[in-house]
Coordinates of C-alpha atoms and ligand atoms in Angstrom, one line a residue:
Chain A
X14 CA 96.3 124.8 134.1
X15 CA 99.6 124.1 135.6
X16 CA 101.6 121.7 133.4
X17 CA 104.8 119.9 134.1
X18 CA 106.8 118.4 131.3
X19 CA 109.7 116.0 132.1
X20 CA 112.2 116.0 129.2
X21 CA 115.4 114.2 128.4
X22 CA 118.6 115.3 126.8
X23 CA 119.8 112.7 124.3
X24 CA 122.5 112.4 121.7
X25 CA 121.6 113.8 118.3
X26 CA 121.6 110.8 116.0
X27 CA 119.8 111.9 112.9
X28 CA 122.9 112.4 110.9
X29 CA 124.7 109.3 112.1
X30 CA 126.0 107.2 109.3
X31 CA 126.9 103.6 109.0
X32 CA 130.5 102.6 109.3
X33 CA 131.2 100.7 106.1
X34 CA 133.7 98.4 107.6
X35 CA 132.1 97.3 110.9
X36 CA 128.6 97.7 109.7
X37 CA 127.7 99.5 112.9
X38 CA 126.6 103.1 113.4
X39 CA 129.2 105.8 113.8
X40 CA 128.4 107.8 116.9
X41 CA 131.4 110.0 117.6
X42 CA 131.2 113.7 118.2
X43 CA 127.5 113.8 118.4
X44 CA 125.7 116.8 119.9
X45 CA 123.1 116.7 122.6
X46 CA 119.5 117.7 121.9
X47 CA 116.0 117.5 123.5
X48 CA 114.7 114.0 122.9
X49 CA 112.8 114.6 119.6
X50 CA 109.7 112.8 120.9
X51 CA 109.5 115.2 123.9
X52 CA 109.1 118.1 121.5
X53 CA 105.5 116.9 120.8
X54 CA 104.8 117.0 124.6
X55 CA 106.3 120.5 124.8
X56 CA 104.2 121.7 121.9
X57 CA 101.0 120.2 123.3
X58 CA 101.7 121.9 126.6
X59 CA 102.2 125.3 125.0
X60 CA 99.0 124.9 123.0
X61 CA 97.0 124.0 126.2
X62 CA 98.5 126.9 128.0
X63 CA 97.6 129.2 125.1
X64 CA 94.0 128.1 125.3
X65 CA 93.5 127.7 129.1
X66 CA 96.2 129.8 130.6
X67 CA 98.6 128.6 133.3
X68 CA 102.3 127.9 133.5
X69 CA 104.6 125.2 132.2
X70 CA 107.5 123.8 134.2
X71 CA 110.0 121.7 132.3
X72 CA 112.2 119.3 134.4
X73 CA 115.0 117.1 133.5
X74 CA 117.4 114.8 135.2
X75 CA 120.9 114.8 133.8
X76 CA 124.3 116.4 133.9
X77 CA 124.6 120.2 134.6
X78 CA 124.9 120.7 130.8
X79 CA 121.3 119.5 130.4
X80 CA 120.2 123.0 131.3
X81 CA 120.7 123.7 127.6
X82 CA 117.7 121.6 126.8
X83 CA 115.6 123.3 129.6
X84 CA 116.5 126.7 128.1
X85 CA 115.5 125.5 124.7
X86 CA 112.1 124.4 126.0
X87 CA 111.7 127.8 127.7
X88 CA 112.6 129.5 124.4
X89 CA 109.8 127.5 122.7
X90 CA 107.3 128.9 125.3
X91 CA 107.6 127.0 128.6
X92 CA 108.0 129.2 131.7
X93 CA 110.3 127.6 134.2
X94 CA 113.0 124.9 134.3
X95 CA 114.3 122.6 137.0
X96 CA 117.4 120.6 136.7
X97 CA 117.8 117.4 138.8
X98 CA 121.5 116.9 138.9
X99 CA 124.0 115.2 141.2
X100 CA 126.2 112.2 141.6
X101 CA 123.4 110.4 143.6
X102 CA 121.4 110.1 140.3
X103 CA 124.2 108.4 138.3
X104 CA 123.3 105.0 136.9
X105 CA 119.5 105.3 137.5
X106 CA 117.3 102.9 135.6
X107 CA 113.7 103.7 134.7
X108 CA 112.5 102.8 138.2
X109 CA 114.9 105.1 139.9
X110 CA 114.5 107.9 137.3
X111 CA 110.8 107.9 137.6
X112 CA 111.1 108.0 141.4
X113 CA 113.5 111.0 141.4
X114 CA 111.4 112.9 138.9
X115 CA 108.2 112.2 140.7
X116 CA 109.6 113.5 144.0
X117 CA 110.8 116.6 142.2
X118 CA 107.4 117.1 140.6
X119 CA 105.7 116.7 144.1
X120 CA 108.0 119.5 145.3
X121 CA 107.0 121.9 142.5
X122 CA 103.6 121.9 144.1
X123 CA 100.1 121.9 142.6
X124 CA 99.8 120.8 139.0
X125 CA 97.0 119.6 136.7
X126 CA 98.8 117.8 133.9
X127 CA 102.0 116.1 133.2
X128 CA 103.0 115.6 129.6
X129 CA 105.8 113.4 128.4
X130 CA 107.1 112.0 125.2
X131 CA 106.3 108.4 124.3
X132 CA 109.9 107.3 124.9
X133 CA 113.4 108.7 124.6
X134 CA 115.3 108.0 121.4
X135 CA 118.4 106.7 123.3
X136 CA 117.0 104.4 126.0
X137 CA 113.9 103.6 124.0
X138 CA 112.0 102.2 127.0
X139 CA 108.9 104.3 127.3
X140 CA 108.8 103.4 131.0
X141 CA 109.5 106.7 132.7
X142 CA 106.3 108.5 131.8
X143 CA 104.0 105.7 133.1
X144 CA 106.4 105.2 136.0
X145 CA 105.9 108.8 137.2
X146 CA 102.1 108.4 136.9
X147 CA 102.4 105.3 139.1
X148 CA 104.5 107.0 141.8
X149 CA 102.2 109.9 141.9
X150 CA 99.0 107.8 141.6
X151 CA 97.9 109.9 138.6
X152 CA 95.5 108.7 135.9
X153 CA 97.4 107.8 132.8
X154 CA 97.0 107.8 129.0
X155 CA 99.8 106.5 126.9
X156 CA 100.2 106.9 123.1
X157 CA 98.0 110.0 123.3
X158 CA 97.3 111.3 119.8
X159 CA 94.8 114.1 120.6
X160 CA 93.6 116.3 123.4
X161 CA 90.0 116.6 122.6
X162 CA 88.9 118.8 125.5
X163 CA 89.7 119.9 129.0
X164 CA 86.6 120.5 131.2
X165 CA 85.1 119.7 134.5
X166 CA 88.5 119.0 136.0
X167 CA 89.1 116.3 133.5
X168 CA 90.9 115.8 130.2
X169 CA 89.4 113.9 127.3
X170 CA 91.9 112.4 125.0
X171 CA 92.3 109.9 122.2
X172 CA 95.1 107.3 122.4
X173 CA 96.4 105.3 119.5
X174 CA 96.3 101.6 120.0
X175 CA 97.1 98.8 117.5
X176 CA 93.8 98.8 115.6
X177 CA 92.5 102.3 116.2
X178 CA 91.9 105.1 118.7
X179 CA 90.4 104.9 122.2
X180 CA 88.7 107.9 123.7
X181 CA 89.3 108.3 127.4
X182 CA 88.2 110.7 130.0
X183 CA 90.8 111.2 132.8
X184 CA 90.1 113.2 135.9
X185 CA 93.0 115.7 136.6
X186 CA 95.7 115.6 137.7
X187 CA 96.6 113.2 134.8
X188 CA 99.7 112.2 133.0
X189 CA 99.7 111.8 129.2
X190 CA 102.5 110.4 127.1
X191 CA 102.1 111.6 123.6
X192 CA 102.9 110.5 120.0
X193 CA 103.9 112.6 117.0
X194 CA 100.4 112.9 115.6
X195 CA 99.3 115.1 118.5
X196 CA 101.2 118.3 117.4
X197 CA 103.7 119.9 115.2
X198 CA 106.5 121.4 117.3
X199 CA 107.2 125.1 116.9
X200 CA 110.7 126.5 116.7
X201 CA 112.0 128.7 119.5
X202 CA 111.4 132.4 118.9
X203 CA 114.0 135.2 119.2
X204 CA 112.0 136.7 122.1
X205 CA 111.8 133.3 123.7
X206 CA 115.5 132.8 123.4
X207 CA 116.1 136.2 125.1
X208 CA 113.8 135.3 127.9
X209 CA 115.3 131.9 128.4
X210 CA 118.7 133.4 128.9
X211 CA 117.3 135.3 131.9
X212 CA 115.5 132.5 133.5
X213 CA 117.4 131.0 136.5
X214 CA 117.3 127.2 136.5
X215 CA 117.5 125.9 140.0
X216 CA 119.5 122.7 140.5
X217 CA 117.9 120.1 142.8
X218 CA 119.4 117.1 144.4
X219 CA 119.7 115.4 147.8
X220 CA 121.1 118.6 149.3
X221 CA 117.9 120.5 148.8
X222 CA 115.2 118.0 148.0
X223 CA 113.9 115.3 150.3
X224 CA 114.2 111.9 148.7
X225 CA 114.9 108.4 149.8
X226 CA 118.5 108.0 149.1
X227 CA 118.3 104.2 148.7
X228 CA 115.9 104.7 145.8
X229 CA 118.3 106.8 143.8
X230 CA 121.0 106.1 141.2
X231 CA 122.5 102.7 140.5
X232 CA 121.9 101.6 144.1
X233 CA 118.2 102.3 143.8
X234 CA 117.9 100.7 140.4
X235 CA 116.5 97.1 140.4
X236 CA 118.0 96.4 136.9
X237 CA 121.6 96.1 135.9
X238 CA 123.1 96.2 132.4
X239 CA 125.4 93.3 132.2
X240 CA 126.5 93.4 128.5
X241 CA 126.4 95.7 125.5
X242 CA 126.7 94.4 122.0
X243 CA 127.0 96.4 118.8
X244 CA 125.1 94.3 116.3
X245 CA 125.9 94.5 112.6
X246 CA 123.1 96.2 110.8
X247 CA 124.3 95.5 107.3
X248 CA 123.2 92.2 105.8
X249 CA 125.1 92.0 102.6
X250 CA 122.1 90.7 100.7
X251 CA 121.8 90.2 96.9
X252 CA 121.4 93.5 95.0
X253 CA 120.5 93.4 91.3
X254 CA 120.9 96.6 89.3
X255 CA 118.3 96.9 86.5
X256 CA 118.9 100.5 85.6
X257 CA 120.8 99.8 82.4
X258 CA 118.8 97.5 80.3
X259 CA 119.2 94.5 82.6
X260 CA 115.9 92.6 82.5
X261 CA 113.4 93.7 85.1
X262 CA 111.4 90.6 84.5
X263 CA 114.3 88.4 85.3
X264 CA 115.3 90.4 88.4
X265 CA 111.7 90.2 89.7
X266 CA 111.6 86.4 89.0
X267 CA 114.8 86.1 91.0
X268 CA 113.2 88.0 93.8
X269 CA 110.2 85.6 93.7
X270 CA 112.7 82.7 93.8
X271 CA 114.2 84.2 96.9
X272 CA 110.8 84.6 98.5
X273 CA 110.0 81.0 97.7
X274 CA 113.3 79.8 99.2
X275 CA 112.3 81.5 102.4
X276 CA 108.8 80.0 102.1
X277 CA 107.3 83.4 102.0
X278 CA 105.2 82.7 98.9
Chain B
X12 CA 113.1 84.4 148.1
X13 CA 110.0 82.3 147.7
X14 CA 109.1 83.5 144.3
X15 CA 108.4 80.7 141.8
X16 CA 107.0 80.2 138.4
X17 CA 107.0 82.0 135.1
X18 CA 103.9 84.0 134.1
X19 CA 102.9 85.3 130.7
X20 CA 100.2 88.0 130.4
X21 CA 97.8 86.9 127.7
X22 CA 96.0 89.5 125.5
X23 CA 92.6 89.2 123.9
X24 CA 90.8 91.6 121.6
X25 CA 87.3 91.4 120.2
X26 CA 86.8 88.0 121.7
X27 CA 90.0 86.5 120.2
X28 CA 93.3 85.7 121.8
X29 CA 96.1 87.7 120.2
X30 CA 98.9 85.8 118.5
X31 CA 101.4 87.5 120.7
X32 CA 99.9 85.6 123.7
X33 CA 101.3 82.4 122.0
X34 CA 104.6 84.0 121.3
X35 CA 104.9 84.8 125.0
X36 CA 104.1 81.1 125.7
X37 CA 107.0 79.9 123.6
X38 CA 109.3 82.3 125.4
X39 CA 107.9 81.3 128.8
X40 CA 108.0 77.6 128.1
X41 CA 111.7 77.7 127.4
X42 CA 112.4 79.7 130.6
X43 CA 110.2 77.5 132.8
X44 CA 111.8 74.4 131.5
X45 CA 115.3 75.7 132.2
X46 CA 114.2 76.7 135.7
X47 CA 112.1 73.5 136.1
X48 CA 109.2 75.6 137.2
X49 CA 105.6 76.1 136.2
X50 CA 104.4 78.2 133.3
X51 CA 101.3 80.2 134.1
X52 CA 99.3 82.3 131.7
X53 CA 97.3 85.1 133.3
X54 CA 94.5 86.6 131.3
X55 CA 92.1 89.3 132.1
X56 CA 88.9 90.2 130.2
X57 CA 85.2 89.9 130.2
X58 CA 84.5 87.1 127.9
X59 CA 87.5 84.8 127.8
X60 CA 86.1 81.3 127.1
X61 CA 87.0 77.9 128.6
X62 CA 88.2 76.9 125.1
X63 CA 90.5 79.8 124.9
X64 CA 92.0 79.0 128.3
X65 CA 92.4 75.4 127.0
X66 CA 94.2 76.7 124.0
X67 CA 96.7 78.5 126.2
X68 CA 97.4 75.1 127.9
X69 CA 97.7 73.3 124.6
X70 CA 100.2 75.9 123.5
X71 CA 102.4 75.5 126.6
X72 CA 100.9 76.8 129.8
X73 CA 100.7 74.5 132.8
X74 CA 98.1 76.6 134.4
X75 CA 95.8 79.4 133.3
X76 CA 94.7 82.1 135.7
X77 CA 91.5 83.4 134.2
X78 CA 89.8 86.5 135.4
X79 CA 86.6 87.4 133.6
X80 CA 84.6 90.4 134.8
X81 CA 82.6 93.0 132.9
X82 CA 84.7 95.7 134.7
X83 CA 87.7 94.3 132.9
X84 CA 86.3 94.5 129.4
X85 CA 88.3 97.6 128.5
X86 CA 92.0 97.9 129.3
X87 CA 92.1 100.6 131.9
X88 CA 95.7 100.7 133.2
X89 CA 94.8 101.7 136.8
X90 CA 92.4 98.7 137.1
X91 CA 94.7 96.2 135.4
X92 CA 97.6 97.3 137.5
X93 CA 95.8 97.0 140.7
X94 CA 94.5 93.5 139.9
X95 CA 97.8 92.2 138.7
X96 CA 99.7 93.8 141.6
X97 CA 97.3 92.0 144.0
X98 CA 97.8 88.6 142.2
X99 CA 101.6 89.1 142.3
X100 CA 101.4 89.5 146.1
X101 CA 99.3 86.4 146.4
X102 CA 101.1 84.0 144.0
X103 CA 104.6 85.5 144.0
X104 CA 105.8 84.6 140.5
X105 CA 109.5 84.8 139.7
X106 CA 109.2 86.1 136.2
X107 CA 106.4 88.0 134.4
X108 CA 106.4 88.4 130.6
X109 CA 104.1 90.7 128.8
X110 CA 103.9 91.8 125.1
X111 CA 105.5 95.1 124.2
X112 CA 102.1 96.2 122.9
X113 CA 100.3 99.4 123.8
X114 CA 98.8 97.4 126.7
X115 CA 102.0 95.7 127.9
X116 CA 104.0 98.9 127.6
X117 CA 101.5 100.7 129.7
X118 CA 100.5 98.4 132.4
X119 CA 104.0 96.9 133.1
X120 CA 105.8 100.1 133.9
X121 CA 102.8 101.2 136.0
X122 CA 102.9 98.0 138.1
X123 CA 106.7 97.7 138.3
X124 CA 106.6 100.8 140.4
X125 CA 103.9 99.5 142.7
X126 CA 105.6 96.1 143.1
X127 CA 109.0 97.8 143.5
X128 CA 110.8 95.7 140.9
X129 CA 112.8 96.0 137.7
X130 CA 111.3 96.0 134.2
X131 CA 113.1 95.7 130.9
X132 CA 111.3 97.0 127.8
X133 CA 110.8 95.5 124.4
X134 CA 113.1 92.5 124.7
X135 CA 114.1 90.5 121.7
X136 CA 115.8 87.7 123.5
X137 CA 115.4 86.1 126.9
X138 CA 117.4 83.4 128.7
X139 CA 118.3 82.1 132.1
X140 CA 121.8 82.7 133.6
X141 CA 123.4 79.4 134.3
X142 CA 124.7 79.9 137.9
X143 CA 122.2 82.3 139.3
X144 CA 119.0 81.4 137.6
X145 CA 118.5 85.1 136.9
X146 CA 116.6 86.2 133.8
X147 CA 118.8 87.6 131.1
X148 CA 116.9 90.2 129.1
X149 CA 118.3 91.4 125.8
X150 CA 116.9 94.4 124.1
X151 CA 117.8 96.8 121.3
X152 CA 118.4 100.5 122.3
X153 CA 119.5 103.7 120.6
X154 CA 117.4 103.0 117.6
X155 CA 118.6 99.4 117.4
X156 CA 122.3 100.3 117.3
X157 CA 123.1 98.5 120.5
X158 CA 121.9 95.3 122.1
X159 CA 121.9 95.6 125.9
X160 CA 121.6 92.6 128.2
X161 CA 119.9 93.4 131.5
X162 CA 119.1 91.5 134.6
X163 CA 117.2 92.1 137.8
X164 CA 119.4 90.4 140.4
X165 CA 117.8 91.3 143.7
X166 CA 114.2 92.0 143.1
X167 CA 111.2 89.8 142.3
X168 CA 109.4 89.3 140.1
X169 CA 111.7 89.9 137.2
X170 CA 109.6 91.6 134.5
X171 CA 110.0 92.2 130.8
X172 CA 107.9 93.2 127.9
X173 CA 108.7 91.3 124.7
X174 CA 108.7 92.6 121.2
X175 CA 105.9 91.1 119.2
X176 CA 107.0 88.8 116.3
X177 CA 110.4 88.4 117.8
X178 CA 109.8 84.7 118.2
X179 CA 107.5 82.1 116.8
X180 CA 104.1 81.4 118.3
X181 CA 104.0 78.2 120.4
X182 CA 102.1 75.5 118.4
X183 CA 99.2 73.5 119.8
X184 CA 99.9 70.2 121.3
X185 CA 96.6 68.4 121.8
X186 CA 98.1 66.0 124.3
X187 CA 98.9 68.7 126.8
X188 CA 96.8 69.2 129.9
X189 CA 96.8 71.7 132.7
X190 CA 94.7 73.5 135.2
X191 CA 92.4 76.4 134.7
X192 CA 91.9 78.6 137.7
X193 CA 88.8 80.9 137.6
X194 CA 89.5 84.0 139.7
X195 CA 86.9 86.4 141.1
X196 CA 87.4 90.1 140.8
X197 CA 87.9 91.8 144.1
X198 CA 85.8 94.9 143.3
X199 CA 87.8 97.0 145.8
X200 CA 90.6 96.9 143.3
X201 CA 88.7 98.9 140.7
X202 CA 90.1 102.4 140.5
X203 CA 87.0 104.0 138.9
X204 CA 88.6 107.3 137.9
X205 CA 89.2 106.8 134.1
X206 CA 86.3 106.3 131.8
X207 CA 86.4 104.9 128.3
X208 CA 84.2 107.0 126.1
X209 CA 84.6 105.3 122.7
X210 CA 86.7 103.6 120.1
X211 CA 87.2 104.3 116.4
X212 CA 88.9 101.8 114.2
X213 CA 91.6 102.6 111.6
X214 CA 89.6 102.8 108.5
X215 CA 92.2 103.3 105.8
X216 CA 93.8 99.9 105.8
X217 CA 92.2 97.2 107.9
X218 CA 95.3 95.3 108.8
X219 CA 97.5 97.0 111.4
X220 CA 101.2 97.0 110.9
X221 CA 102.1 95.6 114.3
X222 CA 100.2 92.4 113.9
X223 CA 101.2 91.8 110.3
X224 CA 103.6 89.1 109.2
X225 CA 104.2 90.9 106.0
X226 CA 104.5 94.7 105.5
X227 CA 104.8 96.5 102.2
X228 CA 106.0 100.0 102.9
X229 CA 106.2 103.0 100.6
X230 CA 108.2 106.2 100.8
X231 CA 108.7 109.6 99.1
X232 CA 109.8 107.7 96.0
X233 CA 106.2 106.9 95.3
X234 CA 105.8 110.6 94.3
X235 CA 102.1 110.8 95.2
X236 CA 99.4 109.3 97.5
X237 CA 97.5 107.5 94.8
X238 CA 100.6 105.4 94.0
X239 CA 100.1 103.7 97.4
X240 CA 97.6 101.6 95.4
X241 CA 100.4 99.4 94.1
X242 CA 101.8 99.0 97.5
X243 CA 98.4 97.9 98.8
X244 CA 98.2 95.5 95.9
X245 CA 101.6 94.1 96.8
X246 CA 100.7 93.8 100.5
X247 CA 97.4 92.1 99.4
X248 CA 99.2 89.1 98.0
X249 CA 100.5 88.2 101.4
X250 CA 97.4 89.3 103.4
X251 CA 99.9 91.9 104.7
X252 CA 99.7 95.4 105.9
X253 CA 100.8 98.7 104.4
X254 CA 103.5 100.8 106.0
X255 CA 105.1 104.1 105.2
X256 CA 108.1 106.3 105.9
X257 CA 107.6 109.6 107.7
X258 CA 108.0 111.6 104.5
X259 CA 105.0 109.8 103.0
X260 CA 102.9 110.3 106.2
X261 CA 103.9 114.0 106.4
X262 CA 102.7 114.5 102.8
X263 CA 99.3 113.0 103.9
X264 CA 99.6 110.2 101.4
X265 CA 98.7 107.8 104.3
X266 CA 97.9 108.4 107.9
X267 CA 100.1 108.2 110.9
X268 CA 99.2 104.8 112.3
X269 CA 101.1 103.3 109.3
X270 CA 104.3 105.2 110.0
X271 CA 107.3 102.9 110.7
X272 CA 110.3 104.3 112.5
X273 CA 111.6 106.3 115.4
X274 CA 108.7 108.6 115.7
X275 CA 106.2 105.9 114.5
X276 CA 106.0 102.2 115.1
X277 CA 108.5 99.5 115.6
X278 CA 107.8 96.4 113.6
X279 CA 109.3 93.0 113.2
X280 CA 107.5 91.2 110.4
X281 CA 108.7 88.1 108.6
X282 CA 108.9 90.1 105.4
X283 CA 109.3 93.9 104.9
X284 CA 109.2 95.5 101.5
X285 CA 110.8 99.0 101.4
X286 CA 109.7 100.7 98.2
X287 CA 111.1 104.2 97.4
X288 CA 112.4 104.5 100.9
X289 CA 116.0 105.7 101.3
X290 CA 116.7 104.0 104.6
X291 CA 117.3 106.9 107.0
X292 CA 118.4 105.8 110.4
X293 CA 115.1 106.9 111.9
X294 CA 113.3 104.6 109.5
X295 CA 115.7 101.7 110.0
X296 CA 115.1 102.0 113.8
X297 CA 111.6 100.9 113.2
X298 CA 112.1 97.9 110.9
X299 CA 115.8 96.8 111.1
X300 CA 114.9 93.6 113.0
X301 CA 112.5 92.4 110.3
X302 CA 113.4 88.8 109.3
X303 CA 113.6 89.5 105.6
X304 CA 114.0 92.9 104.0
X305 CA 113.4 93.6 100.4
X306 CA 114.4 97.0 99.0
X307 CA 113.4 98.7 95.7
X308 CA 115.1 102.0 95.1
X309 CA 116.6 103.7 92.0
X310 CA 119.6 104.9 94.0
X311 CA 122.3 102.2 94.5
X312 CA 123.8 104.3 97.2
X313 CA 120.6 104.3 99.3
X314 CA 121.2 103.0 102.9
X315 CA 118.2 100.8 102.6
X316 CA 120.3 98.4 100.5
X317 CA 122.8 97.9 103.4
X318 CA 120.1 96.3 105.5
X319 CA 118.4 94.5 102.6
X320 CA 118.4 90.7 102.1
X321 CA 117.4 91.3 98.5
X322 CA 117.4 94.5 96.6
X323 CA 116.5 95.7 93.1
X324 CA 118.1 99.0 91.9
X325 CA 115.8 100.6 89.5
X326 CA 112.6 102.5 88.8
X327 CA 109.9 101.3 91.2
X328 CA 107.2 102.3 88.8
X329 CA 108.4 99.6 86.5
X330 CA 109.5 97.0 89.1
X331 CA 106.5 97.0 91.4
X332 CA 103.9 96.5 88.6
X333 CA 106.1 93.6 87.3
X334 CA 106.4 92.2 90.8
X335 CA 102.6 92.4 91.3
X336 CA 102.1 90.7 87.9
X337 CA 104.4 87.8 88.7
X338 CA 102.9 87.4 92.1
X339 CA 99.4 87.3 90.6
X340 CA 100.7 84.5 88.3
X341 CA 102.1 82.6 91.3
X342 CA 98.8 82.9 93.1
X343 CA 96.8 81.6 90.2
X344 CA 99.1 78.6 89.8
Ligands
LIG427 C1 113.5 113.0 115.2 C2 113.3 112.3 113.9 C3 112.4 111.3 113.8 C4 112.1 110.7 112.6 N1 111.2 109.6 112.6 C5 111.0 108.9 111.4 C6 110.2 107.8 111.4 O1 109.6 107.4 112.4 N2 110.1 107.1 110.2 C7 110.7 107.5 109.1 O2 110.5 106.9 108.0 N3 111.5 108.6 109.1 C8 111.6 109.3 110.2 N4 112.4 110.5 110.2 C9 112.8 111.1 108.9 C10 114.0 110.4 108.2 O3 115.1 111.1 108.7 C11 113.9 110.6 106.7 O4 113.7 111.9 106.4 C12 112.7 109.8 106.1 O5 112.7 108.4 106.6 C13 112.8 109.8 104.6 O6 111.7 109.2 104.0 P1 111.8 108.5 102.6 O7 112.8 107.4 102.6 O8 110.5 108.1 102.2 O9 112.3 109.7 101.7 P2 113.7 110.0 101.0 O10 114.8 109.9 101.9 O11 113.5 111.2 100.2 O12 113.9 108.7 100.0 C14 113.1 108.5 98.9 C15 113.8 107.4 98.1 O13 113.0 107.0 97.0 C16 113.9 106.7 96.0 N5 113.2 106.9 94.7 C17 112.7 108.1 94.2 N6 112.1 107.8 93.0 C18 112.2 106.5 92.8 C19 111.8 105.7 91.7 N7 111.1 106.1 90.7 N8 112.0 104.4 91.8 C20 112.7 103.9 92.9 N9 113.2 104.6 93.9 C21 112.9 105.9 93.8 C22 115.1 107.7 96.1 O14 116.2 107.1 95.6 C23 115.2 107.8 97.7 O15 116.1 106.9 98.2 C24 112.7 111.1 111.4 C25 113.6 112.2 111.5 C26 113.9 112.8 112.7 C27 114.9 113.9 112.7

């Protein structure tokens, strides 16, 4: 089983707090981490490798500093890392990103399975995983919640849809995007960390990888961001404190009045 | 460019059109009117009826492209992508809107690559740019902390998935008429690689959170799984769904399909109750765009109150039973 896992380095936002005055999120001085939703893909890959053997290559497109995330994935149990990095990739949208990643994956050679997180917590699009499958003409299962079996050159999975779970059989090579339910990510081990320090991460770009230049970066991206707004998240609603003998009954009836005023009851 | 017309991709499930198909029509109608072009609803399936196609017209479509075939009964992305890509080449629509559902968010990115055009995910607002006629697509990113407006200036069609519940469903107008085009499936477009082996329904709570207008969600403050009973009762008054924070799911009080937030589902109901949920940013990311947010929490400092339209600070074990009691009285009135 040769597995490729595209991952993304994103800003760590779990400790971000709201700015009381502007009502927006404070985002200064945040660290970079592996997209938390990619950890489920990494864990799934390691479990498959443990059962069926093979190697796992993690790949990311990003600044040179993104090799930190690749090393962390290797410390968890992945084997190799590839960093796609260069000016030519700057400004890529999901179309151009999935193109560059798919060309790099092609260059890695034979693989059976690509595993990706459902979406990245910064861009929130969920389009790169399916996009890579489309570029490489792979079979695709999104929102995958369980790998049931791998046999006869195919993978049987469950995918979570609105009202339940579909069971699909996909011939390999296949691409799965996965959700949290599929696995519980392990932490890097000490031995893994030591190993990751020794692993050389090659850096790929137009100078050593054949790609269509006009499909890359901002130039290759069909979409353009034309405006960014920072919406207020605070609403300044009514808050009634009933902790000190204020009447709960009255507070609840005010809530019901509120719901009535919005025609919700 | 000779691309014309606005398309919406309808969705049906178990023989019924999904509400989100009508939401797409209300988005699409507005855009088509601004562009002075036709609104077309494309729908694929195996048993879409003439009446259902009529309903799409009554709710705003000028034309319905209807493709029924047993091979399209199940959503298999490779098949759907091939079929839609082929139709795009034939009809050349200018805009295609699909719902940001598990289907839309799978088929649209797959076919955006094939048709070499841009796609914007999970939009909450759409408009037409005055001078250029380009589609302006606005979407939340970074867990809803920014709103980005995106356009696709030089590629056609312009494609977007639209967040369910982010607009009202188009109402029926019995006086509307339009054309229903029955398409034949070109069997050579069937990919044939992936097989659907089965389906199992969520048993725990019948109503799924993404389709619900009202969600009552519980968190760690509920203290144990059995206490979800009062959350279910609360949801029941509104025919709503039950949701949960990750901490409640991780304690096995309720299963993962009901988790709201960054690593769960994003929802935009009309009404969201957050009970015993602190309002961590990862939870907010999944429910912040709800129309009305009601919070019940004993900690006045909990972040959930910042996004609440109405909050009660106090013991949920006293407040929720009282709320259920008063709602029961309302219902019996
Ligand atoms: C990568 C990542 C992804 C995540 N994804 C998600 C996600 O998708 N969804 C999600 O929800 N979280 C997610 N989290 C977790 C999130 O950070 C919080 O830990 C979680 O939301 C907290 O759940 P909670 O509000 O139920 O629990 P707590 O934060 O413990 O809050 C419980 C609340 O209940 C109140 N309470 C207790 N007893 C009572 C009482 N008797 N009456 C009234 N109020 C009471 C307390 O005051 C408290 O505010 C994620 C975290 C990370 C790092």
